[in-house]
Coordinates of C-alpha atoms and ligand atoms in Angstrom, one line a residue:
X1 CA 16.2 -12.5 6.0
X2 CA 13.7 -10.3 8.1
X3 CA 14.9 -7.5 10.0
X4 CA 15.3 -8.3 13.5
X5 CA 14.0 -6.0 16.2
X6 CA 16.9 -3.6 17.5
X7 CA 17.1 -0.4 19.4
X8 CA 15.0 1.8 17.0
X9 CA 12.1 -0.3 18.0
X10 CA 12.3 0.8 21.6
X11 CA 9.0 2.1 22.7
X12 CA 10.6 4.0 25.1
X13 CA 12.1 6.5 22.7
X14 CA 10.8 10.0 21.9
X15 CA 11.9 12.8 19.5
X16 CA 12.3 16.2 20.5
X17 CA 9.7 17.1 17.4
X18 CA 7.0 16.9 19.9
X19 CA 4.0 15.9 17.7
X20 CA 6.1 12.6 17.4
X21 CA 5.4 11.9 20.3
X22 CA 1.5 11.6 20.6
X23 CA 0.6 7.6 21.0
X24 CA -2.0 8.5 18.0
X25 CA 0.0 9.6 15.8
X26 CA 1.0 7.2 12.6
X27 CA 4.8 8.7 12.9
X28 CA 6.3 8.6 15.5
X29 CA 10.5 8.2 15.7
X30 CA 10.2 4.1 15.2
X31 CA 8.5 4.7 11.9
X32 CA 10.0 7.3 9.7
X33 CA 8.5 6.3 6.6
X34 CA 10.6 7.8 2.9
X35 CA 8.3 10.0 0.8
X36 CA 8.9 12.5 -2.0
X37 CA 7.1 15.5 -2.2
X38 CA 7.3 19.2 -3.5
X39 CA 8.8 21.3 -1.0
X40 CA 6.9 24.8 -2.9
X41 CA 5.6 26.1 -5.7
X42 CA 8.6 27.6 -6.8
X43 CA 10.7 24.3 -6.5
X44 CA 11.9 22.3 -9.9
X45 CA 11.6 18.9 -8.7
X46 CA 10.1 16.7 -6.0
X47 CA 12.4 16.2 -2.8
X48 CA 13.1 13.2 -0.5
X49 CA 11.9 13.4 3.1
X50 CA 10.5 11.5 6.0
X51 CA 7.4 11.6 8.1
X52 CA 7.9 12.4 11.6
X53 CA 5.0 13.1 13.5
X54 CA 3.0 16.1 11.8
X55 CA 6.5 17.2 10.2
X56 CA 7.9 16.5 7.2
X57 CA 12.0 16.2 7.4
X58 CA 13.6 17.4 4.0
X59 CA 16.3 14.7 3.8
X60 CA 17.9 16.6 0.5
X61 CA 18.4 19.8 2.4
X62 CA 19.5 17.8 5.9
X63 CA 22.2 15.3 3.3
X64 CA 23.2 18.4 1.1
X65 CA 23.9 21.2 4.4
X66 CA 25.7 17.8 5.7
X67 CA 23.9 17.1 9.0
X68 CA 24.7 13.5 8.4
X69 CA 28.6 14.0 8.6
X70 CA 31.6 13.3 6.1
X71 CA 30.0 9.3 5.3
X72 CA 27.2 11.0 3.2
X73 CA 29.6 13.0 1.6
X74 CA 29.3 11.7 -1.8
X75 CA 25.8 11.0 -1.9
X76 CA 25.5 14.7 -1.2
X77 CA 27.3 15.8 -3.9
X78 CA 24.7 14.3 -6.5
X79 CA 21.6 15.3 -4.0
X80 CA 20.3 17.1 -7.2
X81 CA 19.4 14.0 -8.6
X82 CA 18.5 11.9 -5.4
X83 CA 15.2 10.5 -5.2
X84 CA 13.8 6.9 -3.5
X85 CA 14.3 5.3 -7.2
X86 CA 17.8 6.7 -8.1
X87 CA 19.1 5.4 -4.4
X88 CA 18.0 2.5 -4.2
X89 CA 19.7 1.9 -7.8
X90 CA 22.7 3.4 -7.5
X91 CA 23.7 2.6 -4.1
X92 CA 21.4 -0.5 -3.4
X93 CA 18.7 -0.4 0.0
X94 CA 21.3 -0.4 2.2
X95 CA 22.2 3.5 2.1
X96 CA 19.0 4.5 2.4
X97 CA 18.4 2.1 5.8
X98 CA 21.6 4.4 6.4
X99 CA 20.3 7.5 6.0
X100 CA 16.9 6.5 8.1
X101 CA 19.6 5.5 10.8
X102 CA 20.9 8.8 10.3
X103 CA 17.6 10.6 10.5
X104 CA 16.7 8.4 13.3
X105 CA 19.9 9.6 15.6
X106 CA 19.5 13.1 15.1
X107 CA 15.3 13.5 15.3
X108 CA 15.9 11.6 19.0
X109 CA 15.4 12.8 22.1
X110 CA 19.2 13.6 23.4
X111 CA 20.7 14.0 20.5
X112 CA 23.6 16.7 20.8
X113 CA 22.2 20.3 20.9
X114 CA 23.7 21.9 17.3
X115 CA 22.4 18.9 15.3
X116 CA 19.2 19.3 16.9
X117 CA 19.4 23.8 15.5
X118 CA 20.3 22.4 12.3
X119 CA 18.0 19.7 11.7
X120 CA 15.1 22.0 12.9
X121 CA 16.2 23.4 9.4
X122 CA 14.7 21.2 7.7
X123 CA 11.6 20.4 8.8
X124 CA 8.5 21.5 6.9
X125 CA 4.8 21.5 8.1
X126 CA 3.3 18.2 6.1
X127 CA 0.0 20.2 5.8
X128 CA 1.3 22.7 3.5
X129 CA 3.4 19.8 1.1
X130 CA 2.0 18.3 -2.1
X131 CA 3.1 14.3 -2.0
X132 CA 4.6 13.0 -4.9
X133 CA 4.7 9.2 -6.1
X134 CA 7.6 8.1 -3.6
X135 CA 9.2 5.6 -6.6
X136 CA 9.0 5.6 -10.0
X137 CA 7.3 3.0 -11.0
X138 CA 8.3 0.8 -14.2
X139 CA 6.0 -1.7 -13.7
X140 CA 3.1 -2.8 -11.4
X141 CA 1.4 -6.1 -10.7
X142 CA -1.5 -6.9 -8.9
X143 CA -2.3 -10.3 -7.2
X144 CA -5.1 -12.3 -5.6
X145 CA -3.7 -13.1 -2.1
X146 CA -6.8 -13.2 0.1
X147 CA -8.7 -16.1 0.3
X148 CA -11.7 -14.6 1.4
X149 CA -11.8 -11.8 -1.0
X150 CA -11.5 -15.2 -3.4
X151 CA -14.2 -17.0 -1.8
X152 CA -16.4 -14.3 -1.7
X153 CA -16.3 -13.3 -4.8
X154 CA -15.8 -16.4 -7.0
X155 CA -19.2 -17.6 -4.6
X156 CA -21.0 -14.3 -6.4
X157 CA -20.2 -16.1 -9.7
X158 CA -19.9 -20.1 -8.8
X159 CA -22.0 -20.4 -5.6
X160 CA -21.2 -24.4 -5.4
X161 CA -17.5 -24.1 -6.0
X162 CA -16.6 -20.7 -5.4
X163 CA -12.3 -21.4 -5.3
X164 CA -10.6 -22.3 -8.3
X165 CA -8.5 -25.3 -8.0
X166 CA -5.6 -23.3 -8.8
X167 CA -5.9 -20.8 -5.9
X168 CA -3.7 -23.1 -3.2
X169 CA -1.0 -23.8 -5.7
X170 CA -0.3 -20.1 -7.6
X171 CA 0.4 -16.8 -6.1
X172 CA -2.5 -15.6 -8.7
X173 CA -2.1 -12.5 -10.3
X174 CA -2.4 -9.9 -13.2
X175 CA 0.0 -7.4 -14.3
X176 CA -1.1 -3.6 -13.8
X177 CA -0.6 -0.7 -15.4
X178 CA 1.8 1.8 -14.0
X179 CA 0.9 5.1 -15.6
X180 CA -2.4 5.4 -14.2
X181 CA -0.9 5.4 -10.5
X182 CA -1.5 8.5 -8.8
X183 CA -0.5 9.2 -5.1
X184 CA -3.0 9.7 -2.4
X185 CA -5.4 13.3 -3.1
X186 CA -5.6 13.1 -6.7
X187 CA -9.2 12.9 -8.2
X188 CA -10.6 10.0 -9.9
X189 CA -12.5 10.8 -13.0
X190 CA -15.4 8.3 -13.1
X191 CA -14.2 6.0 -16.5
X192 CA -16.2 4.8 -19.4
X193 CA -16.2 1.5 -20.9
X194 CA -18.6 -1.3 -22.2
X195 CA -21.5 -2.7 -19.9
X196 CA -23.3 -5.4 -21.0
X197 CA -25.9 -5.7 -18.3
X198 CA -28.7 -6.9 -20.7
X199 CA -27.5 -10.2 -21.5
X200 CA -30.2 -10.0 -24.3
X201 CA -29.1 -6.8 -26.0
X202 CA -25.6 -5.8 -27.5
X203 CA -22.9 -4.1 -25.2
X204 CA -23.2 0.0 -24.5
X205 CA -20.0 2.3 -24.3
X206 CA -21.5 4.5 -21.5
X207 CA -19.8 5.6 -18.0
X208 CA -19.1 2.9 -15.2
X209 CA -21.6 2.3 -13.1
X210 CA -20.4 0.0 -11.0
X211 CA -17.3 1.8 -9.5
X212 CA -15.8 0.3 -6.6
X213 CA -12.4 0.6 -5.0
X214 CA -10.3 -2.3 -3.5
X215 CA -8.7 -1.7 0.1
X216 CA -4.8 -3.6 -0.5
X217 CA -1.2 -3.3 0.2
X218 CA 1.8 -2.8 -2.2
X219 CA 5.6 -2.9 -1.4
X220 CA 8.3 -1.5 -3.8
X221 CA 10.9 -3.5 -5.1
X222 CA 14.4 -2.5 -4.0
X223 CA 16.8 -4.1 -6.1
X224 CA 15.5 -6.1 -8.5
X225 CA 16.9 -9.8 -10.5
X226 CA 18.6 -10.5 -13.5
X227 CA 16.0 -11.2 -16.5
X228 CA 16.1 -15.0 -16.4
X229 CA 17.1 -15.9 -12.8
X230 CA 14.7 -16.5 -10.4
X231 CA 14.7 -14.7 -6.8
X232 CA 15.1 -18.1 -3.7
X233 CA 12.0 -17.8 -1.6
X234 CA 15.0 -17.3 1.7
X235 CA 16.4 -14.2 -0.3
X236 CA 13.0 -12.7 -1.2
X237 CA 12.5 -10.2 2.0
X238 CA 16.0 -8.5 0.6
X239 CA 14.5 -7.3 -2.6
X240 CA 11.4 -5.6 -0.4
X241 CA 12.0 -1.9 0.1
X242 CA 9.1 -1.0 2.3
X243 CA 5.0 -0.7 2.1
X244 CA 2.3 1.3 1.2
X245 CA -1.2 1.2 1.4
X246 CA -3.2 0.8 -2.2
X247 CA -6.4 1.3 -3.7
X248 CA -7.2 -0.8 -6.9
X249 CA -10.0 1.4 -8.1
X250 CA -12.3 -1.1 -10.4
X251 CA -15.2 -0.7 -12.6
X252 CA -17.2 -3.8 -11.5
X253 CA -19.6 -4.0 -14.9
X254 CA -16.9 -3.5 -17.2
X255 CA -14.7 -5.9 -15.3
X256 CA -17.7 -8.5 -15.5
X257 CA -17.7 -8.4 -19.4
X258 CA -14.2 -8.1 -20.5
X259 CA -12.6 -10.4 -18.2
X260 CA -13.2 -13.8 -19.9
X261 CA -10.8 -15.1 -21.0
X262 CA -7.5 -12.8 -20.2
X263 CA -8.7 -11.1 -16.9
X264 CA -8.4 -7.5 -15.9
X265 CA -7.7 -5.0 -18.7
X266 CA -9.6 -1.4 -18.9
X267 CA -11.9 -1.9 -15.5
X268 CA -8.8 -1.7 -13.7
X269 CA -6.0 0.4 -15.1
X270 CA -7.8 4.4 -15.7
X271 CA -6.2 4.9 -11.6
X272 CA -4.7 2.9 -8.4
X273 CA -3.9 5.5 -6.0
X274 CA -1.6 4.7 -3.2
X275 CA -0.5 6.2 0.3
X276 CA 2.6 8.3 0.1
X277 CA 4.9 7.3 2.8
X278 CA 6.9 3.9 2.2
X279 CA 6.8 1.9 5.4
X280 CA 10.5 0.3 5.9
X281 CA 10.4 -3.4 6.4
X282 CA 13.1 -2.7 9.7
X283 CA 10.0 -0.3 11.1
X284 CA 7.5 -3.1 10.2
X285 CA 9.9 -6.0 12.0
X286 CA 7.9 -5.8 15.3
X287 CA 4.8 -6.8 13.4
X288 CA 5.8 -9.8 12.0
X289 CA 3.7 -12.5 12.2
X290 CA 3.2 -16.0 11.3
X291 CA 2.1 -16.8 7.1
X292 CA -1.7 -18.1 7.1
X293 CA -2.3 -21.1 8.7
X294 CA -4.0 -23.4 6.3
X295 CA -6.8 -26.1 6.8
X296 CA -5.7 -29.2 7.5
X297 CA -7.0 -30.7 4.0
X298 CA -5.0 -28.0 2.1
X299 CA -1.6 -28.7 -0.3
X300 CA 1.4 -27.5 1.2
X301 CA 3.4 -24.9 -0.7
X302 CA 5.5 -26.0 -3.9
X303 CA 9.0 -26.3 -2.3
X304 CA 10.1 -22.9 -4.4
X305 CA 7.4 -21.1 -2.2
X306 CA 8.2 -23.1 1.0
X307 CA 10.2 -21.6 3.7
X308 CA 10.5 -22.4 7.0
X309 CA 11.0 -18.4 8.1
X310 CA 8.7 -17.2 6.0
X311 CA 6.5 -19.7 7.5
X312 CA 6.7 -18.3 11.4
X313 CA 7.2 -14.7 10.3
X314 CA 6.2 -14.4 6.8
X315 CA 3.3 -12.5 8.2
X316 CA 2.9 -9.0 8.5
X317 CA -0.1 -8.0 11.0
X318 CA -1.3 -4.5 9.7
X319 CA -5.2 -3.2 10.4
X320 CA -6.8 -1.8 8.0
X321 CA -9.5 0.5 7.9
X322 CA -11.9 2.0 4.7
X323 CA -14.2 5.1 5.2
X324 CA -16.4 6.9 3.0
X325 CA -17.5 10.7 3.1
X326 CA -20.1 11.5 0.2
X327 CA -20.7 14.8 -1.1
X328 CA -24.0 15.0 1.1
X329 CA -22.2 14.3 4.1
X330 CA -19.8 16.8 3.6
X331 CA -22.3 19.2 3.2
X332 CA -23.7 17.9 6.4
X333 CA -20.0 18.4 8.4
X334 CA -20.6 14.4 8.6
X335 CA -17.4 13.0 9.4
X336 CA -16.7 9.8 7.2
X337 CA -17.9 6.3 8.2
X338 CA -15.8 3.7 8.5
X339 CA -16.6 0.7 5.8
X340 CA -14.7 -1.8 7.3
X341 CA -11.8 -3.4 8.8
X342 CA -9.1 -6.0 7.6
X343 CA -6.0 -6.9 8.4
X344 CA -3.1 -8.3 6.0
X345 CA -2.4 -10.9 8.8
X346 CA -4.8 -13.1 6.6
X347 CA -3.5 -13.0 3.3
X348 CA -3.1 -16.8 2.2
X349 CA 0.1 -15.5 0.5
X350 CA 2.8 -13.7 2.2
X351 CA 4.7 -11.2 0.3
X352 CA 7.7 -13.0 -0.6
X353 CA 5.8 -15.7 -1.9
X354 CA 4.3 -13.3 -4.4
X355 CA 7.8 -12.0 -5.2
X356 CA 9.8 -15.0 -5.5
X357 CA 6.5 -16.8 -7.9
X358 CA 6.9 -13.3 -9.6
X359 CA 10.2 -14.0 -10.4
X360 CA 10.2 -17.8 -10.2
X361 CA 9.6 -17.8 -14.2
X362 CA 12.8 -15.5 -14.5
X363 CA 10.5 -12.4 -15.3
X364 CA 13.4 -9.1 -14.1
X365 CA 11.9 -7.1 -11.5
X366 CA 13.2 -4.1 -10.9
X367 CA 13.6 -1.5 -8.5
X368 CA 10.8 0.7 -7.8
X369 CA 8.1 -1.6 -9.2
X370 CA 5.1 -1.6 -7.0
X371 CA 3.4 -5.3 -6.4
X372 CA 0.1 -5.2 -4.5
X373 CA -1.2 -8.0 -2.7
X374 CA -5.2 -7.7 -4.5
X375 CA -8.3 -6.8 -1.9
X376 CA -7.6 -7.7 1.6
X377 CA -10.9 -9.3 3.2
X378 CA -11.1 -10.8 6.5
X379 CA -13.5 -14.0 7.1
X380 CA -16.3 -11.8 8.9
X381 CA -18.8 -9.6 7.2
X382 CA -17.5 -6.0 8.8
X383 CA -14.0 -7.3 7.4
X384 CA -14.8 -7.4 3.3
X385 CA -12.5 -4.8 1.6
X386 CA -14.3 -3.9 -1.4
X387 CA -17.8 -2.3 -2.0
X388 CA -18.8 -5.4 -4.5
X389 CA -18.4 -7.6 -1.3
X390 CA -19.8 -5.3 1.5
X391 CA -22.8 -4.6 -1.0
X392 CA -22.9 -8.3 -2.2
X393 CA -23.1 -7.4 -5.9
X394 CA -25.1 -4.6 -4.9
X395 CA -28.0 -6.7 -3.6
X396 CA -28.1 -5.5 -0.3
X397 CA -27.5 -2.1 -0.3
X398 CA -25.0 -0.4 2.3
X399 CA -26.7 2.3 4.8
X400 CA -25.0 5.3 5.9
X401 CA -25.2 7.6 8.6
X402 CA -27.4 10.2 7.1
X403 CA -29.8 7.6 5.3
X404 CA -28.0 7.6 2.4
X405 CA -27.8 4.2 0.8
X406 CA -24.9 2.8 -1.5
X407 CA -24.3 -0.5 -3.8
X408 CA -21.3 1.0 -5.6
X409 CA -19.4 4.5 -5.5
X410 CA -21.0 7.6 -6.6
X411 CA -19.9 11.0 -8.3
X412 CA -18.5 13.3 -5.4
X413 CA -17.8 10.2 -2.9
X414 CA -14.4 10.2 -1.2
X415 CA -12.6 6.9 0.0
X416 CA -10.5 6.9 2.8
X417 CA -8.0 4.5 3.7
X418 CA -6.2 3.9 6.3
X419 CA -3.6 1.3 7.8
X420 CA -1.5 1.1 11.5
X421 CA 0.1 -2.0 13.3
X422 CA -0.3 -2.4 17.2
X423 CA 1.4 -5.2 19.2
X424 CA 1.4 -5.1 23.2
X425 CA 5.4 -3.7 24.4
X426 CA 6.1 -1.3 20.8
X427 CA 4.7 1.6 19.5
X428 CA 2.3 2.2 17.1
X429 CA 2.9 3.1 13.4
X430 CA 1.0 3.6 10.6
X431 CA 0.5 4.5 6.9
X432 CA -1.0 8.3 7.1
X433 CA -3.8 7.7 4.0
X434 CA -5.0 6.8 0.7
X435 CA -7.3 9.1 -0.6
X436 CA -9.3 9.8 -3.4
X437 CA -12.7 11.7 -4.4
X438 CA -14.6 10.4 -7.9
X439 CA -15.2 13.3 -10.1
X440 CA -18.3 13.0 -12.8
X441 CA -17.2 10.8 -16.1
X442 CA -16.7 13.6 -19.1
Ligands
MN1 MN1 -7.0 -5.5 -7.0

């Protein structure tokens, strides 16, 4: 089932909070993206709250005061403990679409005048606001979904047959580490780990030199399947909370000599930072989109991934952008340069395919887990989402602004990512960032 488009949608709408109402910003009213952050220094725990425009609105003090009304009323008692992760379990997605319904009436332009004196209560500048991780995450898995990311990359290592045969069958994928995510404007510290570029000389444990990041998409799992049933590729949008925007840091020449014959391991799982703010799948309905269209010569889905919605809408058309500011340019007041651009439109996998393959084995996802959709590359040059691509294995070296060249990240550079979705007749919404600066290795 994906959400159909409904009043909330209207492009027409406004909010009284005024910088919701700028067409550039990422939040206006038909977003309202869930986050978690820390509301002060002096507070125990993080809170729940919602973007809207250059606001944050703290959803435990709005639930708790009871701005909602009396149907809240229970869920207010326990607002103590209430974050995304204990909702969603406890209740089940549909109470928190309830309280973005809620949020959404009473941030409106019209709404009646003493909710509008009490929810201006509750709104906190999002500059001053440390972000927290908006789920807790049991579990993460990364996939392998675009096919030009694929191509390009497996072409870097197998020129004449650069695809795998398995690629238009499985969903591919590895499974993550979840400790090692931090939320957008955490540091990275530059890992160490074996390199073996001399192919004539033993490995050496020194720090990566090859670090790159990967520009991809997660969505949380909300509500999750019974360990050893699988989830029907028709009921696999229902067990989607929302999305966020993620970078799969990667340390290229440690990746290159551990992965044979198990795949990722330690060149992927010291940090993946993501965006805070969990795009709902009801604000990402207008941007539904058709799955990939494949080449006449390719398989059809398995009939366990084949769906004939998912098929016309299985698609989610998002632009992505990646920047980099280096420590020069900052120096310089250089504002960061823009890498390149993708969109998630061309993923040869839509996101319930990966979920319901996920499951299809009876593996128990639960809520909160994070599943990313691996780099997201577009067909075109200007459209590669990693720096191994863009630099071609660091063969030809990317040039920026100042003269600086780069093949792969270095101490003090910052990466910058950023996602929105614009269709002709809605408004657009976006992601706010994923950020991250590498620090020197130890
Ligand atoms: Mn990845």
């Amino acid at each position: 089932m994906i959400y159909e488009i409904n009043e909330t949608h209207d492009p027409s709408l406004k909010s009284w909070v005024e910088s919701a109402n700028d067409p550039n910003t990422d939040f206006p009213i038909q977003n309202l993206p869930f986050c978690m952050f820390w509301p002060g220094q002096q507070s125990e725990s993080p809170r729940l709250g919602m973007a809207i425009g250059d606001q944050i609105f703290d959803l435990y003090t709005a639930i708790s005061s009871g701005l909602f009304g009396a149907d809240f009323d229970e869920i207010a008692q326990e607002m103590e403990l209430c974050d995304l992760s204990f909702l969603t379990e406890v209740y089940g997605p549909e109470v928190l679409a309830d309280i973005r319904r809620a949020a959404f009436d009473v941030l409106r332009e019209g709404a009646p005048d003493d909710l509008v004196r009490d929810a201006k209560k509750c709104l906190v500048a999002a500059k001053g606001i440390d972000p927290e991780l908006p789920f807790e995450i049991g579990d993460y898995t990364d996939f392998y979904c675009s096919i030009y990311h694929a191509t390009n990359v497996g072409s870097m290592f197998r020129p004449d047959d650069p695809l795998l045969p398995n690629y238009k069958y499985v969903p591919i994928g590895y499974h993550g580490r979840a400790s090692s995510i931090l939320v957008s404007g955490t540091d990275i510290k530059r890992p160490h780990g074996q390199n073996r570029s001399d192919a004539e000389a033993p490995p050496v444990f020194i720090p990566c030199k090859n670090l790159d990041y990967e520009m991809e998409v997660g969505f949380f799992v909300g509500g999750g399947n019974e360990q050893g049933t699988a989830i029907p590729i028709e009921e696999a949008e229902q067990h989607i909370f929302g999305l966020c925007l993620v970078n799969d840091w990667s340390a290229r020449d440690v990746q290159a000599w551990e992965y044979q014959p198990l795949g990722p391991f330690l060149a992927k799982n010291f940090a993946t930072t993501i965006s805070p703010f969990v795009v709902t799948m009801e604000a990402l309905a207008p941007f539904r989109t058709q799955a990939f269209e494949r080449d006449a010569g390719d398989p059809e889905p398995l009939e366990y991934l084949a769906d004939e919605e998912n098929e016309k809408l299985g698609g989610i058309d998002i632009n992505l952008e990646v920047f980099i500011q280096t420590q020069k340019m900052r120096d310089e007041n250089i504002a960061p340069h823009l890498l390149s651009k993708s969109n998630m439109k061309d993923l040869y996998w839509t996101i319930a395919q990966m979920l319901t393959h996920h499951a299809s084995n009876g593996c128990n996802l639960q809520t909160g887990d994070l599943i990313a959709t691996g780099t997201i590359s577009g067909k075109h040059k200007g459209e590669r989402g990693s720096m191994l691509e863009l630099s071609w294995r660091g063969t030809e070296p990317i040039e920026l602004p100042n003269g600086e060249t780069r093949r792969f990240l270095e101490d003090g550079d910052e990466i910058i990512m950023k996602g929105y979705c614009e269709r002709e007749g809605f408004r657009r919404i976006g992601f706010g960032e994923c950020r991250g600066r590498i620090l020197p290795a130890d």
